[in-house]
């Protein structure tokens, strides 16, 4: 079985960026994934505002986050004054970040949470600011061993495919081969968000 365990100790506090919430919802098994994870999960309050500004009212992402909070699977956290100062710098100073990424990094740095961020620019800023703590990926949550065990391999593979196809989940280039081995080549051909997609599937166009 492909291993995407991030090596984060059980019970660790993780804070999720907006795109991670979108990917979890797109997986079609978001509540089950969250319930199976052995971490304390939180998201900045500003993520809800960001979802409100996007097309999430029709796609259900805002409702998914609200349900997860109601069920106690995700804690919504508001920034302190000091965290808001860092947030402001991150959204203003080039290369500027989106609100969700900036708030995720500000809270993670202040409270020693592990940030979960998929976007390249946000991950780079988090690494610069937090030093030794590498951000986790959505992939690390959706394919965490406890999630695969709880869902079963078939449903877990379906969740991964849905997150890639519907959510356009970003993954690291060096995870691409393992991810394709999980979802299968035919499913992978539909996932244009995969790193190196054109080079990998240039002879096999999407059906």
XYZ file of N, CA and C in Angstrom:
621
model
N 0.839 -1.192 0.000
C 0.000 0.000 0.000
C 0.879 1.250 0.000
N 0.498 2.243 -0.822
C 1.240 3.507 -0.828
C 1.143 4.168 0.545
N 2.246 4.726 0.995
C 2.290 5.306 2.336
C 2.411 6.823 2.251
N 1.400 7.530 2.740
C 1.434 8.991 2.757
C 1.349 9.501 4.188
N 1.742 8.675 5.151
C 1.739 9.087 6.556
C 2.754 10.212 6.732
N 2.320 11.405 7.189
C 3.251 12.528 7.334
C 4.186 12.381 8.525
N 4.009 11.356 9.337
C 4.873 11.175 10.489
C 4.597 12.158 11.608
N 3.384 12.690 11.648
C 2.992 13.637 12.689
C 2.382 12.849 13.848
N 2.836 13.140 15.060
C 2.382 12.393 16.231
C 0.874 12.544 16.435
N 0.244 11.436 16.830
C -1.185 11.483 17.130
C -1.428 12.504 18.250
N -2.522 13.236 18.131
C -2.848 14.245 19.126
C -2.316 15.625 18.793
N -1.478 15.717 17.758
C -0.927 17.013 17.342
C -2.049 17.913 16.802
N -1.890 19.207 16.995
C -2.872 20.180 16.494
C -2.499 20.594 15.075
N -3.440 20.455 14.160
C -3.261 20.849 12.759
C -4.249 21.958 12.428
N -3.829 22.907 11.609
C -4.730 23.961 11.171
C -4.805 23.939 9.649
N -6.045 23.964 9.120
C -6.297 23.680 7.719
C -6.580 24.953 6.930
N -5.921 25.063 5.779
C -6.164 26.159 4.846
C -7.480 25.918 4.098
N -7.956 26.949 3.416
C -9.222 26.871 2.689
C -9.235 25.731 1.657
N -8.156 25.611 0.894
C -8.127 24.581 -0.154
C -8.221 23.180 0.431
N -7.744 23.002 1.656
C -7.820 21.686 2.300
C -9.275 21.343 2.619
N -10.008 22.338 3.111
C -11.442 22.133 3.369
C -12.162 21.790 2.061
N -11.811 22.494 0.998
C -12.424 22.226 -0.312
C -12.119 20.795 -0.765
N -10.880 20.367 -0.580
C -10.504 19.013 -0.998
C -11.229 17.942 -0.185
N -11.344 18.177 1.119
C -12.037 17.216 1.976
C -13.502 17.091 1.556
N -14.123 18.225 1.268
C -15.510 18.188 0.809
C -15.614 17.471 -0.529
N -14.698 17.788 -1.444
C -14.728 17.182 -2.776
C -14.533 15.668 -2.712
N -13.866 15.189 -1.677
C -13.590 13.750 -1.575
C -14.865 12.913 -1.483
N -15.958 13.539 -1.070
C -17.203 12.791 -0.899
C -17.255 11.990 0.391
N -16.168 11.992 1.147
C -16.090 11.263 2.416
C -15.489 12.176 3.497
N -15.723 13.473 3.376
C -15.041 14.417 4.245
C -15.291 14.209 5.720
N -16.535 13.997 6.093
C -16.846 13.808 7.518
C -16.176 12.542 8.046
N -16.217 11.467 7.253
C -15.585 10.210 7.687
C -14.070 10.370 7.798
N -13.476 11.105 6.877
C -12.028 11.331 6.939
C -11.672 12.098 8.207
N -12.400 13.182 8.466
C -12.112 13.989 9.652
C -12.284 13.181 10.933
N -13.334 12.371 10.967
C -13.608 11.583 12.181
C -12.533 10.537 12.436
N -11.867 10.078 11.369
C -10.872 9.014 11.519
C -9.476 9.541 11.848
N -9.242 10.825 11.629
C -7.897 11.369 11.841
C -7.567 11.489 13.329
N -6.341 11.128 13.721
C -5.971 11.141 15.147
C -5.363 12.469 15.582
N -5.891 13.574 15.054
C -5.337 14.898 15.349
C -6.429 15.820 15.875
N -5.998 16.901 16.535
C -6.898 18.022 16.817
C -6.879 18.899 15.567
N -8.037 19.139 14.984
C -8.121 19.857 13.715
C -8.806 21.200 13.923
N -8.237 22.226 13.305
C -8.799 23.572 13.417
C -8.682 24.267 12.073
N -9.432 25.326 11.918
C -9.322 26.156 10.731
C -9.536 27.608 11.149
N -8.838 28.542 10.514
C -9.060 29.956 10.865
C -10.501 30.364 10.548
N -11.061 31.234 11.381
C -12.413 31.701 11.115
C -12.533 32.360 9.750
N -11.449 32.938 9.284
C -11.473 33.648 8.011
C -11.679 32.703 6.825
N -11.440 31.408 7.043
C -11.686 30.425 5.971
C -13.170 30.396 5.600
N -14.030 30.508 6.608
C -15.470 30.555 6.320
C -15.801 31.771 5.464
N -15.171 32.904 5.780
C -15.407 34.116 4.992
C -14.920 33.927 3.559
N -13.773 33.244 3.416
C -13.228 33.020 2.077
C -14.153 32.109 1.272
N -14.687 31.093 1.929
C -15.633 30.206 1.243
C -16.896 30.955 0.844
N -17.312 31.896 1.698
C -18.493 32.697 1.377
C -18.293 33.513 0.108
N -17.045 33.962 -0.099
C -16.764 34.804 -1.268
C -16.621 33.985 -2.539
N -16.432 32.682 -2.400
C -16.287 31.833 -3.560
C -17.640 31.231 -3.917
N -17.645 30.252 -4.773
C -18.907 29.677 -5.235
C -19.370 28.538 -4.343
N -18.969 28.595 -3.067
C -19.225 27.458 -2.198
C -20.675 27.331 -1.768
N -21.482 28.404 -1.941
C -22.873 28.299 -1.533
C -23.589 27.247 -2.363
N -23.241 27.142 -3.638
C -23.871 26.149 -4.493
C -23.183 24.804 -4.409
N -21.868 24.803 -4.159
C -21.137 23.535 -4.143
C -21.192 22.841 -2.786
N -21.589 23.539 -1.738
C -21.770 22.903 -0.439
C -20.560 22.951 0.470
N -19.500 23.615 0.064
C -18.288 23.627 0.891
C -18.511 24.373 2.205
N -19.215 25.488 2.141
C -19.471 26.241 3.371
C -20.314 25.407 4.341
N -21.324 24.733 3.827
C -22.164 23.894 4.683
C -21.371 22.724 5.255
N -20.461 22.166 4.441
C -19.616 21.066 4.926
C -18.781 21.517 6.119
N -18.165 22.696 6.014
C -17.347 23.202 7.120
C -18.216 23.458 8.350
N -19.386 24.020 8.141
C -20.280 24.287 9.273
C -20.683 22.979 9.956
N -20.964 21.952 9.155
C -21.323 20.651 9.732
C -20.164 20.069 10.531
N -18.948 20.163 9.972
C -17.774 19.616 10.663
C -17.549 20.330 11.993
N -17.800 21.636 12.026
C -17.652 22.387 13.278
C -18.734 21.988 14.282
N -19.950 21.834 13.793
C -21.060 21.439 14.674
C -20.819 20.066 15.292
N -20.233 19.164 14.509
C -19.961 17.811 14.985
C -18.713 17.746 15.875
N -18.015 18.875 15.995
C -16.813 18.898 16.828
C -15.599 18.288 16.149
N -15.638 18.150 14.814
C -14.518 17.556 14.085
C -13.472 18.606 13.727
N -13.909 19.845 13.570
C -13.010 20.963 13.299
C -13.387 22.105 14.239
N -12.353 22.736 14.795
C -12.552 23.901 15.669
C -12.257 25.171 14.870
N -13.156 26.108 14.920
C -12.944 27.389 14.243
C -12.213 28.331 15.195
N -11.081 28.881 14.743
C -10.220 29.712 15.592
C -10.126 31.123 15.028
N -10.300 32.092 15.886
C -10.130 33.484 15.488
C -8.719 33.958 15.850
N -8.173 34.846 15.052
C -6.816 35.341 15.272
C -6.748 36.332 16.431
N -5.646 36.271 17.166
C -5.358 37.295 18.165
C -4.841 38.543 17.451
N -4.646 39.607 18.219
C -4.134 40.844 17.618
C -2.752 40.633 16.996
N -1.880 39.902 17.710
C -0.534 39.654 17.182
C -0.594 38.798 15.912
N -1.457 37.797 15.912
C -1.590 36.953 14.728
C -2.154 37.745 13.548
N -3.036 38.682 13.866
C -3.616 39.491 12.795
C -2.562 40.407 12.160
N -1.609 40.835 12.980
C -0.525 41.652 12.426
C 0.297 40.848 11.427
N 0.629 39.601 11.774
C 1.374 38.761 10.832
C 0.530 38.467 9.593
N -0.755 38.190 9.803
C -1.675 37.940 8.684
C -1.646 39.123 7.703
N -1.706 40.328 8.249
C -1.717 41.517 7.402
C -0.458 41.611 6.559
N 0.681 41.318 7.190
C 1.936 41.346 6.440
C 1.929 40.321 5.306
N 1.392 39.153 5.576
C 1.419 38.072 4.590
C 0.492 38.335 3.405
N -0.580 39.087 3.627
C -1.498 39.355 2.511
C -1.133 40.633 1.759
N -0.220 41.428 2.349
C 0.129 42.705 1.721
C 1.501 42.653 1.042
N 2.495 42.093 1.756
C 3.873 42.124 1.266
C 4.077 41.020 0.226
N 4.642 41.386 -0.929
C 4.895 40.420 -2.003
C 5.977 39.409 -1.601
N 5.813 38.151 -1.995
C 4.670 37.591 -2.735
C 3.491 37.373 -1.794
N 2.405 38.094 -2.015
C 1.272 38.069 -1.095
C 0.512 36.746 -1.184
N -0.122 36.404 -0.056
C -0.877 35.153 0.040
C -2.372 35.428 0.088
N -3.166 34.403 -0.195
C -4.606 34.487 0.014
C -4.890 34.554 1.514
N -6.097 35.016 1.854
C -6.449 35.186 3.272
C -6.323 33.881 4.065
N -6.830 32.792 3.511
C -6.810 31.517 4.234
C -5.404 31.041 4.518
N -4.539 31.129 3.518
C -3.145 30.713 3.708
C -2.466 31.586 4.751
N -2.659 32.901 4.653
C -2.004 33.825 5.578
C -2.458 33.583 7.023
N -3.759 33.403 7.221
C -4.271 33.161 8.575
C -3.789 31.810 9.105
N -3.738 30.820 8.238
C -3.258 29.492 8.650
C -1.820 29.573 9.147
N -0.973 30.268 8.414
C 0.437 30.393 8.805
C 0.576 31.229 10.082
N -0.170 32.320 10.184
C -0.064 33.181 11.366
C -0.438 32.427 12.639
N -1.526 31.670 12.590
C -1.953 30.910 13.772
C -0.996 29.758 14.057
N -0.556 29.069 12.993
C 0.354 27.935 13.177
C 1.654 28.386 13.820
N 2.186 29.503 13.356
C 3.463 29.980 13.894
C 3.323 30.416 15.342
N 2.197 31.035 15.666
C 1.986 31.568 17.009
C 1.700 30.467 18.028
N 0.925 29.452 17.611
C 0.436 28.460 18.581
C 1.067 27.079 18.390
N 2.079 27.000 17.509
C 2.800 25.742 17.264
C 1.871 24.661 16.719
N 0.956 25.056 15.844
C 0.156 24.102 15.100
C 0.938 23.679 13.859
N 0.607 22.527 13.315
C 1.141 22.132 12.009
C 0.186 22.671 10.939
N 0.678 23.524 10.031
C -0.210 24.026 8.977
C -0.402 22.959 7.904
N -1.603 22.931 7.338
C -1.891 22.033 6.208
C -2.230 22.932 5.026
N -1.312 22.997 4.073
C -1.395 23.913 2.936
C -0.919 23.181 1.689
N -1.637 23.350 0.581
C -1.254 22.680 -0.661
C -0.645 23.623 -1.695
N -1.013 24.889 -1.654
C -0.540 25.816 -2.679
C 0.959 26.077 -2.513
N 1.662 26.095 -3.648
C 3.131 26.189 -3.621
C 3.622 27.451 -2.918
N 3.001 28.579 -3.230
C 3.470 29.840 -2.634
C 3.249 29.852 -1.125
N 2.101 29.364 -0.686
C 1.814 29.313 0.738
C 2.744 28.362 1.477
N 3.040 27.231 0.867
C 3.954 26.267 1.497
C 5.355 26.863 1.627
N 5.787 27.591 0.594
C 7.121 28.191 0.638
C 7.215 29.233 1.749
N 6.166 30.061 1.894
C 6.183 31.081 2.956
C 6.141 30.419 4.329
N 5.357 29.373 4.465
C 5.292 28.671 5.756
C 6.647 28.101 6.137
N 7.341 27.517 5.160
C 8.664 26.953 5.436
C 9.644 28.044 5.850
N 9.576 29.183 5.194
C 10.478 30.288 5.519
C 10.244 30.793 6.938
N 8.971 30.895 7.310
C 8.618 31.457 8.612
C 8.781 30.448 9.741
N 8.406 29.188 9.476
C 8.343 28.204 10.558
C 9.580 27.322 10.641
N 10.471 27.434 9.675
C 11.741 26.724 9.772
C 11.608 25.226 9.725
N 11.697 24.572 10.868
C 11.792 23.119 10.909
C 10.464 22.415 10.651
N 9.349 23.113 10.787
C 8.047 22.467 10.650
C 7.536 22.576 9.215
N 7.639 21.490 8.462
C 7.121 21.484 7.100
C 5.604 21.391 7.136
N 4.913 22.138 6.271
C 3.449 22.001 6.207
C 3.067 20.604 5.735
N 1.942 20.129 6.211
C 1.378 18.882 5.699
C 0.534 19.193 4.464
N 0.153 18.129 3.747
C -0.681 18.254 2.547
C -2.080 17.697 2.830
N -3.048 18.100 2.003
C -4.366 17.444 2.042
C -4.208 15.941 1.855
N -3.300 15.562 0.974
C -3.057 14.138 0.705
C -2.710 13.375 1.979
N -1.942 14.015 2.877
C -1.566 13.357 4.125
C -2.783 13.050 4.993
N -3.834 13.870 4.877
C -5.047 13.633 5.655
C -5.911 12.564 4.991
N -6.151 12.732 3.692
C -7.070 11.833 2.990
C -6.511 10.405 2.916
N -5.173 10.281 2.890
C -4.562 8.942 2.819
C -3.859 8.565 4.120
N -4.218 9.217 5.214
C -3.613 8.828 6.495
C -3.985 7.376 6.798
N -3.082 6.587 7.346
C -3.368 5.168 7.614
C -4.647 4.938 8.413
N -4.947 5.810 9.369
C -6.165 5.604 10.161
C -7.420 5.828 9.310
N -7.315 6.703 8.314
C -8.447 6.965 7.416
C -8.663 5.781 6.485
N -7.580 5.288 5.902
C -7.686 4.147 4.990
C -8.236 2.939 5.741
N -7.774 2.747 6.968
C -8.256 1.620 7.770
C -9.747 1.760 8.064
N -10.192 2.971 8.377
C -11.596 3.193 8.736
C -12.512 3.091 7.519
N -12.098 3.696 6.406
C -12.951 3.706 5.218
C -12.891 2.394 4.448
N -11.745 1.729 4.534
C -11.515 0.586 3.658
C -10.844 1.081 2.391
N -10.068 0.206 1.741
C -9.251 0.647 0.606
C -10.095 1.165 -0.546
N -11.245 0.527 -0.831
C -12.055 0.956 -1.974
C -12.577 2.383 -1.771
N -13.203 2.642 -0.630
C -13.744 3.980 -0.371
C -12.627 5.008 -0.226
N -11.503 4.600 0.349
C -10.378 5.528 0.521
C -9.798 5.919 -0.841
N -9.707 4.970 -1.758
C -9.229 5.278 -3.110
C -10.228 6.174 -3.835
N -11.506 5.936 -3.620
C -12.545 6.784 -4.214
C -12.434 8.214 -3.687
N -12.192 8.360 -2.386
C -12.035 9.685 -1.788
C -10.851 10.421 -2.406
N -9.769 9.701 -2.614
C -8.577 10.314 -3.216
C -8.876 10.765 -4.645
N -9.499 9.898 -5.420
C -9.832 10.258 -6.802
C -10.765 11.472 -6.843
N -11.793 11.476 -6.007
C -12.734 12.596 -5.993
C -12.032 13.920 -5.647
N -11.128 13.869 -4.667
C -10.413 15.089 -4.275
C -9.560 15.614 -5.429
N -8.969 14.695 -6.188
C -8.145 15.101 -7.330
C -9.007 15.600 -8.487
N -10.059 14.863 -8.804
C -10.872 15.174 -9.982
C -11.816 16.348 -9.731
N -12.547 16.290 -8.623
C -13.510 17.355 -8.325
C -12.857 18.561 -7.669
N -11.959 18.305 -6.714
C -11.350 19.396 -5.951
C -10.084 19.947 -6.579
N -9.543 19.231 -7.585
C -8.268 19.626 -8.201
C -7.189 19.774 -7.130
N -7.137 18.786 -6.246
C -6.187 18.790 -5.131
C -4.754 18.763 -5.644
N -3.936 19.634 -5.114
C -2.520 19.649 -5.475
C -1.748 18.646 -4.622
N -0.798 17.978 -5.267
C 0.069 17.037 -4.551
C 1.513 17.317 -4.945
N 2.446 16.765 -4.164
C 3.862 16.912 -4.500
C 4.193 16.051 -5.716
N 5.116 16.537 -6.539
C 5.488 15.800 -7.750
C 5.994 14.395 -7.425
N 6.704 14.267 -6.319
C 7.269 12.946 -6.015
C 6.238 11.988 -5.418
N 4.998 12.428 -5.258
C 3.919 11.543 -4.819
C 3.058 11.057 -5.984
N 3.298 11.599 -7.185
C 2.397 11.340 -8.305
C 2.314 9.850 -8.653
N 3.442 9.181 -8.733
C 3.417 7.762 -9.117
C 2.642 6.924 -8.103
N 2.843 7.209 -6.825
C 2.129 6.459 -5.788
C 0.627 6.740 -5.848
N 0.276 8.005 -6.082
C -1.142 8.361 -6.165
C -1.803 7.645 -7.343
N -1.127 7.621 -8.480
C -1.683 6.939 -9.653
C -1.826 5.445 -9.391
N -0.904 4.899 -8.635
C -1.009 3.467 -8.319
C -2.230 3.173 -7.460
N -2.671 4.160 -6.689
C -3.847 3.971 -5.828
C -5.141 4.098 -6.628
N -5.238 5.124 -7.475
C -6.517 5.378 -8.174
C -6.597 4.670 -9.520
N -5.475 4.211 -10.043
C -5.479 3.520 -11.330
C -5.240 4.481 -12.483
N -4.677 3.964 -13.558
C -4.268 4.801 -14.683
C -5.456 5.465 -15.375
N -6.533 4.746 -15.545
C -7.682 5.330 -16.251
C -8.290 6.482 -15.465
N -8.402 6.329 -14.156
C -8.897 7.429 -13.322
C -7.906 8.594 -13.353
N -6.627 8.280 -13.324
C -5.601 9.323 -13.301
C -5.655 10.188 -14.559
N -6.032 9.590 -15.679
C -6.102 10.352 -16.935
C -7.121 11.479 -16.869
N -8.082 11.399 -15.968
C -9.093 12.447 -15.817
C -8.655 13.539 -14.839
N -7.559 13.326 -14.146
C -7.126 14.248 -13.093
C -6.041 15.167 -13.646
N -6.466 16.246 -14.291
C -5.513 17.143 -14.951
C -4.685 17.965 -13.973
N -5.009 17.895 -12.676
C -4.229 18.612 -11.676
C -2.956 17.861 -11.288
N -2.802 16.625 -11.742
C -1.621 15.848 -11.356
C -0.357 16.533 -11.873
N 0.711 16.539 -11.061
C 1.967 17.151 -11.513
C 2.477 16.479 -12.793
N 2.917 17.286 -13.757
C 3.445 16.751 -15.000
C 2.401 16.056 -15.852
N 1.147 16.494 -15.736
C 0.050 15.801 -16.433
C 0.273 15.741 -17.947
N 0.631 16.870 -18.558
C 0.773 16.903 -20.018
C 1.864 15.955 -20.489
N 2.975 15.949 -19.784
C 4.069 15.072 -20.185
C 3.699 13.603 -19.975
N 2.997 13.338 -18.896
C 2.669 11.954 -18.563
C 1.590 11.383 -19.471
N 0.604 12.227 -19.864
C -0.549 11.711 -20.601
C -0.683 12.345 -21.987
N 0.370 12.889 -22.538
C 0.262 13.590 -23.809
C -0.186 12.677 -24.942
N 0.060 11.376 -24.841
C -0.351 10.447 -25.896
C -1.737 9.894 -25.607
N -2.211 10.123 -24.378
C -3.494 9.566 -23.968
C -4.409 10.704 -23.536
N -5.080 11.392 -24.449
C -5.921 12.533 -24.073
C -7.065 12.125 -23.173
N -7.531 13.104 -22.361
C -8.649 12.857 -21.450
C -9.900 12.497 -22.240
N -10.616 11.456 -21.808
C -11.840 11.021 -22.502
C -13.034 11.831 -22.024
